[in-house]
Short mmCIF file of C-alpha atoms in Angstrom, two decimals:
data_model
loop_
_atom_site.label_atom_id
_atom_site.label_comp_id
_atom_site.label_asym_id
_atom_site.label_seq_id
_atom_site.Cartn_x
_atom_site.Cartn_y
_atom_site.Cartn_z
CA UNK A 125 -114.49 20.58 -89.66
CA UNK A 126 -113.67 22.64 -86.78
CA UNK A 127 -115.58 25.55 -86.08
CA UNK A 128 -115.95 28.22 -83.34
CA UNK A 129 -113.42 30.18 -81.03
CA UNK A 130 -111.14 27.81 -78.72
CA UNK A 131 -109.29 29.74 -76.19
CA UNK A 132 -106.83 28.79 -73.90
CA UNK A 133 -104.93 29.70 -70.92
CA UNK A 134 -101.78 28.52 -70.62
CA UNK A 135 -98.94 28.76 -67.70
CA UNK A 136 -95.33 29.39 -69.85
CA UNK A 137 -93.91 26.29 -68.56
CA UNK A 138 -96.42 23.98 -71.00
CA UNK A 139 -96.04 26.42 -73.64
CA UNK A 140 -93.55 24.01 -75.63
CA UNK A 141 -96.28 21.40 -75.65
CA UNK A 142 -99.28 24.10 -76.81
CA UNK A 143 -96.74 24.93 -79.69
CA UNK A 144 -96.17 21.39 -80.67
CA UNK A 145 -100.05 20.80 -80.73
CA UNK A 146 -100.76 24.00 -82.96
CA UNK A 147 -97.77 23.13 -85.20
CA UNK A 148 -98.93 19.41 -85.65
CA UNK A 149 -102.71 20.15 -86.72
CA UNK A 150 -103.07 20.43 -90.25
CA UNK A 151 -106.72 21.59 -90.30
CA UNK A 152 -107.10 25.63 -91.49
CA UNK A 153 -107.10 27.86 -88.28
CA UNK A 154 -106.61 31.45 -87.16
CA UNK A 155 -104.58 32.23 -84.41
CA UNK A 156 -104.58 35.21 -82.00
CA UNK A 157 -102.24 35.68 -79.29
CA UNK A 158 -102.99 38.27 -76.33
CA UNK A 159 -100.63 40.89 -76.04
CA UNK A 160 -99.18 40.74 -72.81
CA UNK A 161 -95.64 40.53 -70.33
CA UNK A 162 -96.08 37.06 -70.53
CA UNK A 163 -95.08 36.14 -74.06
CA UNK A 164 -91.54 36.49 -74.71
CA UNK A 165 -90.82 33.03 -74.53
CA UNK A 166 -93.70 32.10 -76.80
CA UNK A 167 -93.39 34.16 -79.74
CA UNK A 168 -90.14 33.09 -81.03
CA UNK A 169 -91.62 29.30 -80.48
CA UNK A 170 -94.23 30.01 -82.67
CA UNK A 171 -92.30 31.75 -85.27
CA UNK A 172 -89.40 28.60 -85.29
CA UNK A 173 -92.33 26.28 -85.33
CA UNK A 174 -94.14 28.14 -88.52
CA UNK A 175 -97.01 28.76 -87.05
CA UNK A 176 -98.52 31.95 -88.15
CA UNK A 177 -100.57 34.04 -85.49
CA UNK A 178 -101.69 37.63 -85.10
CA UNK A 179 -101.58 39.59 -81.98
CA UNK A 180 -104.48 40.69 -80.20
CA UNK A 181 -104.29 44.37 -77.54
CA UNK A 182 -105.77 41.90 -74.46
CA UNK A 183 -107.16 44.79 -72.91
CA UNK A 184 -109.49 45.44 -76.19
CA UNK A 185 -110.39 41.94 -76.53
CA UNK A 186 -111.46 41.33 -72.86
CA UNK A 187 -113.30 45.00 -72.86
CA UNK A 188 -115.09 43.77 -76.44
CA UNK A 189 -113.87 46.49 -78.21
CA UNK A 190 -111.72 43.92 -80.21
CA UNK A 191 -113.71 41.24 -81.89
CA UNK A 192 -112.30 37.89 -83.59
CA UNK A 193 -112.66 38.67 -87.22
CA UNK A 194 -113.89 35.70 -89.70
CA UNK A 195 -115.42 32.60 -89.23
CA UNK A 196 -114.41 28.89 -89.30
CA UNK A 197 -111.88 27.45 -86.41
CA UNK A 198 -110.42 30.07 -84.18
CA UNK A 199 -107.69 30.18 -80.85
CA UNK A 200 -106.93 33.35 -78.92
CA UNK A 201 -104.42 32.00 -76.58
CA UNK A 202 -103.91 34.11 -73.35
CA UNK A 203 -100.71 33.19 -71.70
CA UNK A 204 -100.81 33.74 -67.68
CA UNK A 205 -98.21 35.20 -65.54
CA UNK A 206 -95.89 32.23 -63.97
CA UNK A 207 -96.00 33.83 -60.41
CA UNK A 208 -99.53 32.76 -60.12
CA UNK A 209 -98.23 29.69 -58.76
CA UNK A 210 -96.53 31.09 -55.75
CA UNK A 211 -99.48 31.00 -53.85
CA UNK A 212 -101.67 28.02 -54.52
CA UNK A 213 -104.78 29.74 -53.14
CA UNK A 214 -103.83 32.77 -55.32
CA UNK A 215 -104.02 30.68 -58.46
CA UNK A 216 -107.20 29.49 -57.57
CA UNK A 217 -108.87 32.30 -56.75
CA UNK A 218 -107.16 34.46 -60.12
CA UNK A 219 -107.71 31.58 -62.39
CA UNK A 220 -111.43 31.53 -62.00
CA UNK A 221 -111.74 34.88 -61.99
CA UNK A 222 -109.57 35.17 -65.48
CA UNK A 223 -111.73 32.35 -66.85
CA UNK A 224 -115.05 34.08 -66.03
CA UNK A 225 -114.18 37.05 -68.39
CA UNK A 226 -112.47 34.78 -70.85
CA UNK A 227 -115.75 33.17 -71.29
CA UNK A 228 -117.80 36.21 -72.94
CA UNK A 229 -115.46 35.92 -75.67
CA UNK A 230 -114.87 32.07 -76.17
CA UNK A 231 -117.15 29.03 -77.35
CA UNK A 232 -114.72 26.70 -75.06
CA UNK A 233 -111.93 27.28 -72.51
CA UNK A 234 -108.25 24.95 -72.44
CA UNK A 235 -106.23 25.51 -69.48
CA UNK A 236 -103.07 24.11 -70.23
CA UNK A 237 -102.42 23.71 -66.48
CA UNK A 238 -102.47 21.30 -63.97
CA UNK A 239 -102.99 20.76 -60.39
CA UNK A 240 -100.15 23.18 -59.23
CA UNK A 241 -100.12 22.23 -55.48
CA UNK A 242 -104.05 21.63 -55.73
CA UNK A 243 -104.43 24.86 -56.27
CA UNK A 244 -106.88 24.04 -59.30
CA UNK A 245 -108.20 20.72 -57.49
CA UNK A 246 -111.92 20.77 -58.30
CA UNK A 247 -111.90 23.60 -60.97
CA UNK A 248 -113.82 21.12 -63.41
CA UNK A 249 -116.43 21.07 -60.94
CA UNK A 250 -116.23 24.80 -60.65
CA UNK A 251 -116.58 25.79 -64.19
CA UNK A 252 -119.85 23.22 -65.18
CA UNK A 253 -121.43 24.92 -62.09
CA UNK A 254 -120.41 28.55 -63.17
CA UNK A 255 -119.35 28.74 -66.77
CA UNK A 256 -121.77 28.73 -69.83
CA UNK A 257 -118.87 27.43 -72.06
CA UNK A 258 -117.31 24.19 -71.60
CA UNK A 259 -113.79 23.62 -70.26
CA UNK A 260 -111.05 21.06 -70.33
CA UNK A 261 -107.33 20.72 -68.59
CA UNK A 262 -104.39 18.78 -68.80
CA UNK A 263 -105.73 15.29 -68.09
CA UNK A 264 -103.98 11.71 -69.03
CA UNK A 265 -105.82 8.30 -70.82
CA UNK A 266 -107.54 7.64 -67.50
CA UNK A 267 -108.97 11.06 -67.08
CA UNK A 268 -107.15 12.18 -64.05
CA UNK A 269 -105.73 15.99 -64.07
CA UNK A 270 -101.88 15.89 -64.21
CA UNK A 271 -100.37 17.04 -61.27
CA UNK A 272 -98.07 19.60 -62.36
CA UNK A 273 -95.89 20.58 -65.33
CA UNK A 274 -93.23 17.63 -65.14
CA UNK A 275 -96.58 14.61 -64.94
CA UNK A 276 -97.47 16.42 -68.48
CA UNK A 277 -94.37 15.09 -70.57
CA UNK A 278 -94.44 12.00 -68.29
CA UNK A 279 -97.83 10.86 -70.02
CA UNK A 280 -100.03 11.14 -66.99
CA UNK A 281 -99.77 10.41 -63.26
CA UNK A 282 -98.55 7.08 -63.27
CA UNK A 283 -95.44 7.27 -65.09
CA UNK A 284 -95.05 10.75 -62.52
CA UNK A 285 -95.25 8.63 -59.72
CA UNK A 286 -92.95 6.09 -61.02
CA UNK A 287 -90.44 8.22 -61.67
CA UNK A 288 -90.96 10.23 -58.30
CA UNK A 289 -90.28 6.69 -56.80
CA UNK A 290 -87.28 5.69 -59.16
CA UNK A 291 -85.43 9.88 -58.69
CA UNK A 292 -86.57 11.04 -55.25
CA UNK A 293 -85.20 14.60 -54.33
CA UNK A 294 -83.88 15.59 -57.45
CA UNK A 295 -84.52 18.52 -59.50
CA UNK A 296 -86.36 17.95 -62.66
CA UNK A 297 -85.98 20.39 -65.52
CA UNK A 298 -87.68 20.16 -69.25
CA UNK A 299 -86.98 22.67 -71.71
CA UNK A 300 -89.38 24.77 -70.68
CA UNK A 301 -87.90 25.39 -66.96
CA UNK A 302 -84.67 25.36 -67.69
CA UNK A 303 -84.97 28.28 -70.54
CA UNK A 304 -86.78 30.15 -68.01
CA UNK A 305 -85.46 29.08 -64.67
CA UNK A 306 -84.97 32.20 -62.76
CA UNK A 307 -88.62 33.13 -63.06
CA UNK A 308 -89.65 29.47 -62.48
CA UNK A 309 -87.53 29.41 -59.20
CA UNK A 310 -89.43 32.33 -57.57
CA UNK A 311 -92.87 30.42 -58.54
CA UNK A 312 -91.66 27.60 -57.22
CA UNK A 313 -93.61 25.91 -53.89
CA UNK A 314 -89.93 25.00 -52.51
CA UNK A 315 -88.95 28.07 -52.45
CA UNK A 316 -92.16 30.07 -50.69
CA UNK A 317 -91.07 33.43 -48.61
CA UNK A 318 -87.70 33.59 -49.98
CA UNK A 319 -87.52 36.93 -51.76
CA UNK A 320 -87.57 36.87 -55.49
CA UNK A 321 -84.12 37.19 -56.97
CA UNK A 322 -82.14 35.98 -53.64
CA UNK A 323 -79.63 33.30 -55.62
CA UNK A 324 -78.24 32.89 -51.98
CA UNK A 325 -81.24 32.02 -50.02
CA UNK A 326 -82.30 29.81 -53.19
CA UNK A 327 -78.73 27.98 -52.63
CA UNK A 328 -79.24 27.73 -48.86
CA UNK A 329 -82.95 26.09 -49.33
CA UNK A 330 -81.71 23.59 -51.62
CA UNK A 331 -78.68 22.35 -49.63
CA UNK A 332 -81.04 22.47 -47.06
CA UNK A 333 -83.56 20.20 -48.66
CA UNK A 334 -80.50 18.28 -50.32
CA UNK A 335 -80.88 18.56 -53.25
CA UNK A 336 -77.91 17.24 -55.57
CA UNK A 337 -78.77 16.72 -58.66
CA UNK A 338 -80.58 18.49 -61.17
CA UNK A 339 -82.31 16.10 -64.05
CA UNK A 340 -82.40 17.03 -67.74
CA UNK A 341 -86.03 15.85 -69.21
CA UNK A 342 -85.28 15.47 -73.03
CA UNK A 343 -89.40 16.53 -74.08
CA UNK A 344 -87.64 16.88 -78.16
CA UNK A 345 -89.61 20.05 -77.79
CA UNK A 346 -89.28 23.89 -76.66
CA UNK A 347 -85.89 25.59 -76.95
CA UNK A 348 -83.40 22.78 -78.04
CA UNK A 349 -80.54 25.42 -78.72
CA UNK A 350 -80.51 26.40 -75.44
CA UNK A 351 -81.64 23.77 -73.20
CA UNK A 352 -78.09 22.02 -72.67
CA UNK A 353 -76.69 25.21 -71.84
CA UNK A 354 -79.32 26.82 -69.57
CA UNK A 355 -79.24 23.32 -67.52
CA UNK A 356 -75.43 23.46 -67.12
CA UNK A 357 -75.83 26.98 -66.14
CA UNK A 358 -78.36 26.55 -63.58
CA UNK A 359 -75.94 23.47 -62.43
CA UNK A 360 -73.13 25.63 -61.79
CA UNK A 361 -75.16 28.70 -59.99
CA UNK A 362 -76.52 25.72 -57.72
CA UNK A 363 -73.60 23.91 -57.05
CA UNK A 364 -75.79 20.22 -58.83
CA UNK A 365 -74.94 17.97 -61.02
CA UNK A 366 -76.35 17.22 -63.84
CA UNK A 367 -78.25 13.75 -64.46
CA UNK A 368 -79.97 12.70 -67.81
CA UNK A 369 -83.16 10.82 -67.51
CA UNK A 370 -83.43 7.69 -69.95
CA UNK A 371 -85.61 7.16 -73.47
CA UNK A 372 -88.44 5.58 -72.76
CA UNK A 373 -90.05 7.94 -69.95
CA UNK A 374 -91.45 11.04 -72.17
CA UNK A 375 -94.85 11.33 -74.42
CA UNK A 376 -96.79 14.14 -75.95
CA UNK A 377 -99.54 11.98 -75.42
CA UNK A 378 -101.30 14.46 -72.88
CA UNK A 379 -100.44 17.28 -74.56
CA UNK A 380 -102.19 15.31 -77.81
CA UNK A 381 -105.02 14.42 -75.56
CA UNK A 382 -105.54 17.46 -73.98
CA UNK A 383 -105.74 19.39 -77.44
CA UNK A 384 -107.60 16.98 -79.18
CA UNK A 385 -110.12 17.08 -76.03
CA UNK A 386 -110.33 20.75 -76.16
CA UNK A 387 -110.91 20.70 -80.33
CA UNK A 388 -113.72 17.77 -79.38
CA UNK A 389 -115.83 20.30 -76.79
CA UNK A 390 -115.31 23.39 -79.28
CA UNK A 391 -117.08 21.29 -82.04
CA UNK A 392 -120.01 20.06 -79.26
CA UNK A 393 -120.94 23.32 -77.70
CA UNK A 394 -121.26 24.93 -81.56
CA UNK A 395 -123.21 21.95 -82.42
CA UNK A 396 -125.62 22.42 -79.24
CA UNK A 397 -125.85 26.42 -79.74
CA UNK A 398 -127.02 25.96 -83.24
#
């Protein structure tokens, strides 16, 4: 049985596969979500999914004026702010920082990120040498930290680079991007020192970079109402057509590792404190 306070820290794009991991784990839990900008696309998720949660004021909770009430196995999940990957170096610097104070208030940290750019390269080695909880991230069956948010549904970095190989230049969206694509644009690496909200510059970098297609990830997860839609939308703004990638590429099974991982140190560290 479970015990202790798991939190994690999750960018908005992997939010469909946190969901699907709370929703799929039968064992009694108590969920608190951070009150924050950064959660209108999770909420409803959580709601359509049935899993019940109670928000937390993050300000009170990170000051310790708000404490996690009972006992038994508890998540506060803080979701981040999706511009934190427009500057690898930024996300670096901010996600360490976040995870220091998330610490005094957690028995074990999940970042439901991955490399982003290498902006998080070595942060495993950062946290043993400055965290007193213990941490895990988005990793696949052979340990290795996906690379970004499209390697997570692909199962790991080999099936990323195999389909990197097979659909060079193209524009990959899962449900989570394209429900959310304007903000994901400005994050976006591509699209670094074009101002936020400039649909024409965005237009003139792809064209630029040739970009054609855009390529609908079926994950089975996230938004399903929408997701047909939002990637024909984005299709038309962007003058791309729309490609379906074949069964037989997606798996939850990092997103099942990942949270299984994270449930694993929870259980370890409450073990060692007592």
């Amino acid at each position: 049985m479970t015990s202790g306070i798991l939190g994690i820290m999750a960018c908005p794009i992997l939010e469909d596969e946190l969901v699907y991991s709370l929703s799929n784990d039968r064992e009694e839990k108590d969920i608190f979500l951070l009150d924050n900008d950064h959660n209108k696309m999770i909420i409803p998720k959580l709601e359509e999914n049935g899993v019940p949660y109670t928000l937390l004021n993050e300000r009170s909770f990170l000051s310790g004026e708000a404490e996690i009430p009972g006992d038994g196995y508890r998540i506060v999940i803080w979701m981040m702010d999706l511009g934190l990957h427009e500057e690898p170096e930024n996300l670096r610097i901010r996600i360490r920082e976040l995870m220091s104070d998330f610490q005094e208030h957690v028995d074990a940290i999940a970042l439901y990120y991955g490399l982003c750019g290498n902006g998080l390269k070595g942060i495993e080695e950062w946290s043993s040498s400055n965290l007193a909880v213990p941490m895990t991230i988005c990793k696949d069956r052979f340990g290795k930290v996906c690379d970004d948010c499209i390697c997570v549904p692909m199962g790991g970095t080999d099936n990323y680079l195999r389909l990197l190989k097979k659909y060079p230049g193209i524009m990959y969206f899962t449900p989570g991007m394209a429900c959310s694509f304007e903000e994901f644009m400005d994050s976006m690496e591509l699209f670094r020192g074009v101002e936020k909200g400039d649909r024409e510059m965005f237009k003139m970098v792809l064209e630029m970079a040739d970009y054609k297609y855009v390529m609908k990830i079926q994950t089975g997860l996230g938004d399903q109402k929408n997701f047909q839609r939002c990637v024909e939308e984005f299709a038309e703004e962007y003058e791309l057509e729309v490609m379906e990638l074949e069964d037989g590429w997606v798996s939850t099974e990092v997103a099942d590792l990942t949270y299984g991982r994270a449930k694993s140190l929870l259980n370890g560290h409450m073990e060692r404190a007592a």
